Short mmCIF file of C-alpha atoms and ligand atoms in Angstrom, two decimals:
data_model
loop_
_atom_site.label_atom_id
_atom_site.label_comp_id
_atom_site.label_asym_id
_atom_site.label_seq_id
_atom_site.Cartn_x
_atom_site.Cartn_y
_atom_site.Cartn_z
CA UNK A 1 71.87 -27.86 -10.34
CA UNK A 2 68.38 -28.90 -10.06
CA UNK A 3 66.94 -29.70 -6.82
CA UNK A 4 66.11 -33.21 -7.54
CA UNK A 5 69.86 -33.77 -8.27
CA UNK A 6 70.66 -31.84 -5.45
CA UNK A 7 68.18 -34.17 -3.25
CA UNK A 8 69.95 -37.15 -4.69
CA UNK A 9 73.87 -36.13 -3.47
CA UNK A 10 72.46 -34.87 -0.09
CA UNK A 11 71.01 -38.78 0.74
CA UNK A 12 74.23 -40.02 -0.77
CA UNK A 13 76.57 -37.62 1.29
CA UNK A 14 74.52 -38.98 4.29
CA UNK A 15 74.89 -42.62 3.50
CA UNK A 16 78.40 -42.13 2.91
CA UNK A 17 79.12 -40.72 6.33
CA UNK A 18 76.98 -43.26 8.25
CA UNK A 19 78.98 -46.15 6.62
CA UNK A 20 81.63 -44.90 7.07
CA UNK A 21 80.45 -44.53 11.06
CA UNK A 22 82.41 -46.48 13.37
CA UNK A 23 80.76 -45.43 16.96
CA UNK A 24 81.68 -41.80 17.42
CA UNK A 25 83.95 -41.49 14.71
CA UNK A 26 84.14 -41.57 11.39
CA UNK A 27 86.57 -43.69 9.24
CA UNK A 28 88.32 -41.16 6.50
CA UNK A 29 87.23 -44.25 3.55
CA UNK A 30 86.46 -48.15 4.61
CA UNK A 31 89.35 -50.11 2.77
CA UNK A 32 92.25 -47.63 2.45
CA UNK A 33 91.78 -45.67 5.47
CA UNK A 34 90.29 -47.74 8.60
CA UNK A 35 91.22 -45.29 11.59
CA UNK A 36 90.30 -41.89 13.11
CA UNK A 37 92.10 -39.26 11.11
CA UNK A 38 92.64 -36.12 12.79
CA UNK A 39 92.02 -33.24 10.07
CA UNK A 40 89.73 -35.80 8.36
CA UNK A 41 87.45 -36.18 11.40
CA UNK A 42 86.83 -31.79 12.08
CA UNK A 43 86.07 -31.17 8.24
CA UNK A 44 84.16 -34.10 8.78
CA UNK A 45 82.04 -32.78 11.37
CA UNK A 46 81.16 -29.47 9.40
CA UNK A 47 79.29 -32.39 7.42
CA UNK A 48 77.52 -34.24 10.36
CA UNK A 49 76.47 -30.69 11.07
CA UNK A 50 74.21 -30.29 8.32
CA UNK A 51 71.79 -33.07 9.57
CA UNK A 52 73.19 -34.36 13.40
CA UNK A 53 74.74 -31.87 15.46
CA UNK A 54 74.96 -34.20 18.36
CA UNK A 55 77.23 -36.77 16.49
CA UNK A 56 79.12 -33.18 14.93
CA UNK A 57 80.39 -32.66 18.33
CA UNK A 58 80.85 -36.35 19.01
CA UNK A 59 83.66 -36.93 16.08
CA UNK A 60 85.77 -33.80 17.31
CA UNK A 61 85.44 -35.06 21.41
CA UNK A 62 86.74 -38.81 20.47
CA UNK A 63 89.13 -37.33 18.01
CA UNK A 64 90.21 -35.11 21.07
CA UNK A 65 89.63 -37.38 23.82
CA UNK A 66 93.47 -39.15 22.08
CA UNK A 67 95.16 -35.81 22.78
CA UNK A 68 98.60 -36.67 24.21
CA UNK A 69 99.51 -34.91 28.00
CA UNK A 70 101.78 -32.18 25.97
CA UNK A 71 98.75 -31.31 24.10
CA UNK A 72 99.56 -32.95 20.43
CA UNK A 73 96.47 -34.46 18.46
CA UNK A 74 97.96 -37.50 16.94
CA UNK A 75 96.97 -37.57 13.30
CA UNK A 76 96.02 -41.53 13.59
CA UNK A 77 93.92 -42.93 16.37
CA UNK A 78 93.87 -46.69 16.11
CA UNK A 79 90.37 -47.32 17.66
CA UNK A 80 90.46 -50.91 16.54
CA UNK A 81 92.77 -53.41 14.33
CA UNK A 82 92.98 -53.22 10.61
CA UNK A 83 95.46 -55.27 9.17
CA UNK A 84 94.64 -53.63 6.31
CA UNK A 85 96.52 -50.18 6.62
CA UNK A 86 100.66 -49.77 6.88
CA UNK A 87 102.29 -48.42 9.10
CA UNK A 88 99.72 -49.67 12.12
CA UNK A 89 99.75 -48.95 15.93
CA UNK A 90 102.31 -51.99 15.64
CA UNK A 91 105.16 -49.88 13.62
CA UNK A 92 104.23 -46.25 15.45
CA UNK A 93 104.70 -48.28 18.91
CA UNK A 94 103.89 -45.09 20.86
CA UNK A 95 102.38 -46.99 23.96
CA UNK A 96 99.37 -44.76 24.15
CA UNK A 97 95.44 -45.63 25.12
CA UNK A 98 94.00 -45.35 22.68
CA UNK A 99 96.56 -46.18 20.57
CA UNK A 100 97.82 -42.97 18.13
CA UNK A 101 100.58 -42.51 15.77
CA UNK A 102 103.30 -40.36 16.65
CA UNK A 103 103.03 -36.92 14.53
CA UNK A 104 100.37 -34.43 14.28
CA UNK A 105 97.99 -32.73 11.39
CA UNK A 106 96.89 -29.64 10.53
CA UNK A 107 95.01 -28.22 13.35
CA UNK A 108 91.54 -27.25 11.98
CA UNK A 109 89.79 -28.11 14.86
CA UNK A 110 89.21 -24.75 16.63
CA UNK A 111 87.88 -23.49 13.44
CA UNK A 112 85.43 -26.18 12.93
CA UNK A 113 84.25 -26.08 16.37
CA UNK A 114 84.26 -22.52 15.91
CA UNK A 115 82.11 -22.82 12.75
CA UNK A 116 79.53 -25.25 13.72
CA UNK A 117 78.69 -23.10 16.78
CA UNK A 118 78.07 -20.17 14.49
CA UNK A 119 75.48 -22.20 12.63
CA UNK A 120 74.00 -24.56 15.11
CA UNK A 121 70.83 -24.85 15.54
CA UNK A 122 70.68 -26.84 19.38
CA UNK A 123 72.82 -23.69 20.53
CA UNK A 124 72.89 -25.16 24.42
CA UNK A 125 74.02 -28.05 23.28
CA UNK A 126 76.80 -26.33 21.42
CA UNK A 127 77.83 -24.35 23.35
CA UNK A 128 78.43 -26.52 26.39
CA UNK A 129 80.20 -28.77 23.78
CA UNK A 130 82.68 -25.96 22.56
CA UNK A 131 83.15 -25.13 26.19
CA UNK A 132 84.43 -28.86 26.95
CA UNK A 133 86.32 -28.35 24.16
CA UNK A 134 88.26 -25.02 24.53
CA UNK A 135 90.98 -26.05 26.84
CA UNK A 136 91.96 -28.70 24.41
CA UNK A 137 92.04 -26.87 21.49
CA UNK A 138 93.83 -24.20 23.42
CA UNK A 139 96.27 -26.81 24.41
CA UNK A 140 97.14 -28.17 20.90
CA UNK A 141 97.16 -25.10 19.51
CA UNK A 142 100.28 -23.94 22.88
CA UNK A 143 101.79 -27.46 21.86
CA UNK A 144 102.42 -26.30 18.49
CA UNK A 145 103.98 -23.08 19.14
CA UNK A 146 105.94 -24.29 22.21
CA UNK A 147 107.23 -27.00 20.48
CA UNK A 148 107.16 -26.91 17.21
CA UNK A 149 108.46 -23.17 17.00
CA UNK A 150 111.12 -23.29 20.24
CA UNK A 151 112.67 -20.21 18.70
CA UNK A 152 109.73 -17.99 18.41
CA UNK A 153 109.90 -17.19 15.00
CA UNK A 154 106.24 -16.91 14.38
CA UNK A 155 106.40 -20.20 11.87
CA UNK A 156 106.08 -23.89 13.34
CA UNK A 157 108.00 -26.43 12.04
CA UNK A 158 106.74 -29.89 10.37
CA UNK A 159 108.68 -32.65 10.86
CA UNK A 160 107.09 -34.96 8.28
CA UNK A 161 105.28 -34.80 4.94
CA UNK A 162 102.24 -37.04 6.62
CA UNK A 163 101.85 -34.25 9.30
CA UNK A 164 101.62 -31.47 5.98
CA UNK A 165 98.58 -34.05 5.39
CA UNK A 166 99.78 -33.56 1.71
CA UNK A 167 102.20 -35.98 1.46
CA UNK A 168 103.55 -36.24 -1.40
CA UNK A 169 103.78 -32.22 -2.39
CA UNK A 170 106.51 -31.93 -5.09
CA UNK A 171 106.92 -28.93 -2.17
CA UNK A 172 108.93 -32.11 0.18
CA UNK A 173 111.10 -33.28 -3.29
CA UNK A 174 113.79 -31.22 -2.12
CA UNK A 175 113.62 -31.58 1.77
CA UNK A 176 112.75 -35.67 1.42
CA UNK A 177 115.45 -36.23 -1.06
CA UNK A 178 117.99 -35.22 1.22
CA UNK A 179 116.86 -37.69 3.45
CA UNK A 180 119.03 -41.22 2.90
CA UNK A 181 117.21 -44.17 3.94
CA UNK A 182 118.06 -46.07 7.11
CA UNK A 183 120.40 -48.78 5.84
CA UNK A 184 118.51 -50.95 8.56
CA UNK A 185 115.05 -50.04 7.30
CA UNK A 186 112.72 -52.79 8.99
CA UNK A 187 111.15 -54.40 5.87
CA UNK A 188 107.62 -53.72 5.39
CA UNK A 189 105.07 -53.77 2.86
CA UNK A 190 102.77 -51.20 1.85
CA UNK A 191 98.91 -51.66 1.81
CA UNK A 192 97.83 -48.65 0.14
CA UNK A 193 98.67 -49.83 -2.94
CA UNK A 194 96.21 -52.67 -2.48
CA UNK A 195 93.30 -50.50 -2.43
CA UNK A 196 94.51 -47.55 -5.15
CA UNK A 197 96.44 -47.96 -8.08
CA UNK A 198 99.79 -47.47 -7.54
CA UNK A 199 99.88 -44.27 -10.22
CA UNK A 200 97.58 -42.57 -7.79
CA UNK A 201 99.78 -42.95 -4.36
CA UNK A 202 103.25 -41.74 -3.53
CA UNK A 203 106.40 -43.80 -4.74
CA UNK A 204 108.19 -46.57 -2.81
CA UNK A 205 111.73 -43.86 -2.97
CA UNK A 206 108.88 -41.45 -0.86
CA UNK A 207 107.83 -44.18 1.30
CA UNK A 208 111.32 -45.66 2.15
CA UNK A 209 112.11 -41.71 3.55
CA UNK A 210 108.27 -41.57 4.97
CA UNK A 211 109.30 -44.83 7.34
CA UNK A 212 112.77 -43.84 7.85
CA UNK A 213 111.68 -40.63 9.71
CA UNK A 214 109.08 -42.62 11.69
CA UNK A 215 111.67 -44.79 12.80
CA UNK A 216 113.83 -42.36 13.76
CA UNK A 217 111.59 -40.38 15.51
CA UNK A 218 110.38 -43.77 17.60
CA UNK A 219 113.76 -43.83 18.65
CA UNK A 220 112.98 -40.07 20.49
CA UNK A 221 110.00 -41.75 21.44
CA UNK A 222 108.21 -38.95 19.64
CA UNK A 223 109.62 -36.39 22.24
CA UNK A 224 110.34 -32.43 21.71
CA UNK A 225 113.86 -33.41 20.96
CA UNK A 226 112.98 -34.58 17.85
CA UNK A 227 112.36 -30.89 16.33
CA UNK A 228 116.46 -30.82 16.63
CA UNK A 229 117.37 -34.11 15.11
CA UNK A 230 114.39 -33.93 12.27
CA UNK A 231 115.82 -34.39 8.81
CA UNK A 232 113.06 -32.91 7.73
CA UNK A 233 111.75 -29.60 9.04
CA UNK A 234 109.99 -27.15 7.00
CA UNK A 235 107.36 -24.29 7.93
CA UNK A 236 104.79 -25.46 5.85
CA UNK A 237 102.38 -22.83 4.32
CA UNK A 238 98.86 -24.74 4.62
CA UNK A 239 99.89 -25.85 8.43
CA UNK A 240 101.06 -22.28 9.56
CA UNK A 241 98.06 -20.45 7.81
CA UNK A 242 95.48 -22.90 9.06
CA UNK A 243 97.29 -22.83 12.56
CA UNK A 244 97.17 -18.56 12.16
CA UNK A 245 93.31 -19.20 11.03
CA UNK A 246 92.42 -21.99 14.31
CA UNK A 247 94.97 -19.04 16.87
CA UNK A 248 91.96 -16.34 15.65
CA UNK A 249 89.20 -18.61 15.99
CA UNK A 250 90.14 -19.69 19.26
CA UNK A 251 90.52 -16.07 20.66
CA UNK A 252 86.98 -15.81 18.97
CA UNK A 253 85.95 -18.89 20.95
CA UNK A 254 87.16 -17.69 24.25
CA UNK A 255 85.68 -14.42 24.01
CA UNK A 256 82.49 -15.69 22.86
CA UNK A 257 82.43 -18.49 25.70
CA UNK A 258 84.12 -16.63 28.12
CA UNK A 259 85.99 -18.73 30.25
CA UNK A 260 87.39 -16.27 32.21
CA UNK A 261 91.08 -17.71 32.78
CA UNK A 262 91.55 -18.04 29.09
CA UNK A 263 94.84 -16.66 27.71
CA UNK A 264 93.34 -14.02 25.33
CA UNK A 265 96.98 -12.20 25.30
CA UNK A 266 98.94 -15.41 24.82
CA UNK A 267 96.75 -16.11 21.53
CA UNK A 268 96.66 -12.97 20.18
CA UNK A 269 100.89 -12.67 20.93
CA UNK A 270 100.83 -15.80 18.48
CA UNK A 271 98.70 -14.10 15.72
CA UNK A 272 100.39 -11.35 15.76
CA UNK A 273 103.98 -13.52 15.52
CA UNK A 274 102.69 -15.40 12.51
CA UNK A 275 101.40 -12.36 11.48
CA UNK A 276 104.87 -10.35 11.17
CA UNK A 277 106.83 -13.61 9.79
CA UNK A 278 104.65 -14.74 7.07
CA UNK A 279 106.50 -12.85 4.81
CA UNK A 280 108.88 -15.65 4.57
CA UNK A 281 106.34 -17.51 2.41
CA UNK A 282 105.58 -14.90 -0.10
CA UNK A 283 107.29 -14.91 -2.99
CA UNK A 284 107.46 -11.82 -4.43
CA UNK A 285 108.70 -12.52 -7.87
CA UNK A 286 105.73 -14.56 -8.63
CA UNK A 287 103.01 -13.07 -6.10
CA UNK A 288 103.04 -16.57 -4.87
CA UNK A 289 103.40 -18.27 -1.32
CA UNK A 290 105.34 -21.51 -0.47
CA UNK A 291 106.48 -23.38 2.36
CA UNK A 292 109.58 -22.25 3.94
CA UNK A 293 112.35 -25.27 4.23
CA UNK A 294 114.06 -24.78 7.98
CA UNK A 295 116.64 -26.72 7.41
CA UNK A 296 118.23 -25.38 4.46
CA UNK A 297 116.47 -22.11 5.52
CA UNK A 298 115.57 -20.95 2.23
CA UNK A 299 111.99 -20.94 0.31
CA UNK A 300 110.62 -23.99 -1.12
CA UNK A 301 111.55 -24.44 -5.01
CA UNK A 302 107.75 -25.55 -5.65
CA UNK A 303 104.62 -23.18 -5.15
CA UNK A 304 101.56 -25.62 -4.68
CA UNK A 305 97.77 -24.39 -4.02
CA UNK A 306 98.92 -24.70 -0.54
CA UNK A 307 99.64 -21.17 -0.76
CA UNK A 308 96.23 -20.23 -1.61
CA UNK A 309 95.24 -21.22 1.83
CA UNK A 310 96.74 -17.64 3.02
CA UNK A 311 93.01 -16.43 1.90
CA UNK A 312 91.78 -19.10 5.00
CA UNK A 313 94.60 -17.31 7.02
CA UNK A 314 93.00 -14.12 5.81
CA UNK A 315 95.90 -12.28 4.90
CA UNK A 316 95.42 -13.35 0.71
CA UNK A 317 96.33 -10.19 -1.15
CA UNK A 318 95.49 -8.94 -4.82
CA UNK A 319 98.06 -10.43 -6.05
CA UNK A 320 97.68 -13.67 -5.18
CA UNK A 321 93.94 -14.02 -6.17
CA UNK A 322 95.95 -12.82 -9.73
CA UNK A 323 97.58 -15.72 -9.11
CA UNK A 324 94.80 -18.18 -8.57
CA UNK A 325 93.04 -16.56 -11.60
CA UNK A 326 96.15 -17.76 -13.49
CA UNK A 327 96.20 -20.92 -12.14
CA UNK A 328 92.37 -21.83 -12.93
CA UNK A 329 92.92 -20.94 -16.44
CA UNK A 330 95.69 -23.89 -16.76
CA UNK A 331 92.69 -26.83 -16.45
CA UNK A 332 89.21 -27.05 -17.05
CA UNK A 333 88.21 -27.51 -13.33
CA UNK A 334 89.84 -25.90 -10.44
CA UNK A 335 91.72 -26.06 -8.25
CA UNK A 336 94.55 -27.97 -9.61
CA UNK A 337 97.02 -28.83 -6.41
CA UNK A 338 99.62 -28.25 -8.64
CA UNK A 339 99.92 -26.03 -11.68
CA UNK A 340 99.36 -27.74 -15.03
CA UNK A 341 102.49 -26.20 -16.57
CA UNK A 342 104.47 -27.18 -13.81
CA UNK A 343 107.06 -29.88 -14.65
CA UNK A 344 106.60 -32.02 -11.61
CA UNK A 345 102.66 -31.95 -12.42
CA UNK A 346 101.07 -35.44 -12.41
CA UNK A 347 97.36 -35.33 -13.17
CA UNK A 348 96.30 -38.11 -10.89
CA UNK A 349 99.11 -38.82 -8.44
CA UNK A 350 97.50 -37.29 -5.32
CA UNK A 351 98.93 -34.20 -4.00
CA UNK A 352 101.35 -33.67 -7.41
CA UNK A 353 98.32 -32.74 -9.26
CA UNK A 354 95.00 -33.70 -8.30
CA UNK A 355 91.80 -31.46 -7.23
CA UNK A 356 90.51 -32.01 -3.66
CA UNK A 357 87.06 -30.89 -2.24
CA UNK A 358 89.00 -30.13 1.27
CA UNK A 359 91.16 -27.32 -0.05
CA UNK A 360 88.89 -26.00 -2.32
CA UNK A 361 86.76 -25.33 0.87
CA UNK A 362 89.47 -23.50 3.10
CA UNK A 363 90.22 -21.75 -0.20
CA UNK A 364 86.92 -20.61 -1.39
CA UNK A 365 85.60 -19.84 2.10
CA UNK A 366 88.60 -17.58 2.64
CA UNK A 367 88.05 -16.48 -0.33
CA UNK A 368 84.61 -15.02 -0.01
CA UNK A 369 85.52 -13.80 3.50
CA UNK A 370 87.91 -11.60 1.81
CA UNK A 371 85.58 -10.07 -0.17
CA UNK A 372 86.73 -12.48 -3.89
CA UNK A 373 83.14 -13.70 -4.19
CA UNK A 374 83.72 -14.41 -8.12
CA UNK A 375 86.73 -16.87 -6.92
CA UNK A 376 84.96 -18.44 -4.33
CA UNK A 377 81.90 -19.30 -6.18
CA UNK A 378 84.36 -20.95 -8.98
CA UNK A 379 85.99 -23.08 -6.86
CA UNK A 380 82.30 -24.15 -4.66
CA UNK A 381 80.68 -24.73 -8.28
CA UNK A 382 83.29 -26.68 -9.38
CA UNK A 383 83.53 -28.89 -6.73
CA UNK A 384 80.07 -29.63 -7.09
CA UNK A 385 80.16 -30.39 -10.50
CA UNK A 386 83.12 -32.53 -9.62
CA UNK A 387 80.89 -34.60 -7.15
CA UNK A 388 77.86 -34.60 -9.45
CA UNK A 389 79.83 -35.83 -12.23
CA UNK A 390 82.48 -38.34 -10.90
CA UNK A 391 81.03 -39.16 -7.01
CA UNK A 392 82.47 -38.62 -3.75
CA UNK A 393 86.40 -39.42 -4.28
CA UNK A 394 89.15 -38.59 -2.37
CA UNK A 395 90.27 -36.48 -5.05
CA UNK A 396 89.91 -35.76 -9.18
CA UNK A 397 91.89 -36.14 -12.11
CA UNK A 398 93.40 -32.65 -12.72
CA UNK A 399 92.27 -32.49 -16.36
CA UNK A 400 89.00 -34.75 -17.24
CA UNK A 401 87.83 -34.81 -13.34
CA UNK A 402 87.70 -38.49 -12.93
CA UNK A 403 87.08 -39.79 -9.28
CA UNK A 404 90.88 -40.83 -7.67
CA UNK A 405 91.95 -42.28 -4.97
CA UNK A 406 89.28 -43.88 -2.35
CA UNK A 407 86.00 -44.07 -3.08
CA UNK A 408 82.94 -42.98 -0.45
CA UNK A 409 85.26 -40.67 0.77
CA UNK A 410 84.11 -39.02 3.97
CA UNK A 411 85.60 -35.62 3.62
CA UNK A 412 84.31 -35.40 0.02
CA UNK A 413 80.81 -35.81 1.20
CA UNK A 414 81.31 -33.54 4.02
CA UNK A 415 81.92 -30.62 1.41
CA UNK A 416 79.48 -31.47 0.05
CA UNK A 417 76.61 -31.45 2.51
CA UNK A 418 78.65 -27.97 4.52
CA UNK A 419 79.18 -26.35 1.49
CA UNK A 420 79.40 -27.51 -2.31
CA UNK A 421 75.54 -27.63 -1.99
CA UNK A 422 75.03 -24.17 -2.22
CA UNK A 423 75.97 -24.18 -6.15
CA UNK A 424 74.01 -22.25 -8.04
C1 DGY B 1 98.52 -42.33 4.27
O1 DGY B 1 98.66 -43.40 4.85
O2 DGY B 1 98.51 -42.20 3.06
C2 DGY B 1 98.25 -41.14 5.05
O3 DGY B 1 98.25 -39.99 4.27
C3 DGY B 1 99.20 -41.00 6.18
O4 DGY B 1 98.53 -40.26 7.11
#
């Protein structure tokens, strides 16, 4: 790419994240997604980074100044009203200031704190930011494997497809299907639709089971019973290895910062849990990984590129980079989120398909950790070329790379500016 191009995306990538600037945090897309996301707002960050540290460390403190008093980072914060989204603050009713939804995201937040430390340039200002932060990254971070892993296994539990942040995964099918919508379903009427064509969005059959869980779990009032009475409960592969990835960082963090009191041998009894049971989410038949259903307790039918994120986790093997090599050869840009030759692919329909700049990220940065530098520059160069070509969507068209989903997407522009920039 030549540097004039390369000029051009950089001012765009900026724009894009000061429009989308709502006072201290940063709205995921105007339109489709009007709130504070959680996982949107760190990789977000990583973008401010490249050219305002100050409002870097701003998005993760408002996103983390909505942590509940058990430590869970809501995945919505509703900073302000927008009738424009479904299901609002009004439908979550968790009777929080700010107001939040009720379920969680994956938590990358240590490891984007972690990350923008390593590179900042104001390094005082950094590091007394990362020290305000510790304790409440250490805190969500205990929340999840206190209560979303109450039987120590070494693999938390998600209790619905919005907290996978990949909603609709053909990896759910099995564990949503089983789920039989509330009879007394409060009507309600979808607004995503009314931004993105419906053939880009989940179905109203995934929706109907997306609203019957929140309802149910309103009627817990979001407490740790819930992880009983969930319908749904699977060990998903991207949350556990980016929750093994943000466990390392943190003990990185705390050594680094050195709060004396920090737990260093309560993380590192977690890593070493995850470490022993990830097993579960190999598959050795295919050298694949995939979520883990708890209910059924049995594997996932569907492998998505979820599993690739075991190279974030750093524990990505041989064979599964034989895998991925595999799996880029099925389209003409990578990284499909679902194999091409996979029945249940859909080019376009977001997670049953679709590329994302997001996971190509944790990918490919895993990936060159690990020492697959050939993999890692495939998936950085063609993201690039997928923002160069189509603009700075939510996600691509598996096979011709058009932009899909929401437009001026935050996240996609954050990729950009913390990483995809570096293609040669
Ligand atoms: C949505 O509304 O599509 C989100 O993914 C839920 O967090």
């Amino acid at each position: 790419m030549d540097q004039a191009a390369r000029d051009r995306l950089d001012a765009s990538a900026r724009k894009i994240l000061e429009d989308n600037d709502r006072g201290g945090y940063t709205v995921p897309t105007s339109g489709l997604y009007p709130f504070q996301w959680n996982w949107d707002s760190c990789l977000v960050a990583l973008g401010w980074a490249a050219f305002d540290e100050a409002r870097a460390w701003q998005e993760i403190e408002t996103l983390l100044s909505a942590q509940w008093d058990d430590g869970m980072v809501p995945h919505i914060v509703f900073r302000r009203p927008d009738p424009g989204y479904f299901p609002g603050p009004e439908v979550w009713r968790t009777g929080r200031t700010p107001a939040t939804s009720g379920i969680t995201q994956p938590p990358v937040a240590a490891s984007c704190v972690r990350r923008i430390l390593e590179r900042a340039r104001d390094r005082t200002c950094a590091e007394a930011a990362a020290r305000r932060l510790f304790p409440k990254l250490l805190a969500f971070q205990r929340w999840f494997h206190r209560v979303r892993d109450p039987g120590r296994l070494g693999l938390v539990a998600t209790l619905h497809p919005w907290e996978t942040g990949m909603d609709n995964s053909p990896a759910w099918d099995e564990a949503l299907g089983r789920i039989e919508v509330a009879p007394d379903l409060e009507p309600y009427t979808r607004r995503d639709t009314q931004h993105v064509a419906a053939a880009e969005r989940p179905t109203s059959a995934e929706y109907d089971r997306y609203m019957t869980l929140v309802e149910l779990y309103r009627a817990h009032d979001y407490g740790p019973g819930i992880v009983r009475e969930a319908p749904f409960r699977v060990a998903d592969v991207a949350t556990n290895c980016i929750l093994l990835r943000a466990d390392r960082d943190l003990l990185w963090l705390a050594n680094r910062l050195g709060p004396t009191d920090a737990p260093r041998d309560e993380i590192a009894g977690w890593i070493s849990r995850a470490e022993a049971s990830f097993a579960r989410f190999r598959n050795p038949a295919t050298g694949l990984w995939r979520s883990y259903d708890l209910r059924a307790d049995a594997p996932v039918p569907t492998a998505t590129h979820a599993g690739f994120l075991a190279f974030w986790a750093g524990v990505g093997d041989d064979a599964l980079a034989e895998s991925l090599d595999k799996w880029l050869a099925g389209t003409r840009y990578g990284l499909a989120s679902v194999r091409a030759d996979d029945p249940r692919f859909e080019r376009q329909r977001y997670w049953r398909g679709p590329i994302w700049a997001i996971t190509n990220f944790l990918i490919g940065e895993g990936l060159a950790e690990s020492g697959f530098e050939r993999l890692a520059a495939r998936l950085r160069d063609d993201t690039a070329a997928l923002i160069a070509a189509h603009g700075f969507f939510e996600y691509f068209d598996a096979v011709d790379g058009r932009g899909c989903g929401g437009d001026r997407f935050s996240w996609t522009a954050a990729m950009w500016l913390a990483w995809a920039r570096q293609a040669t």
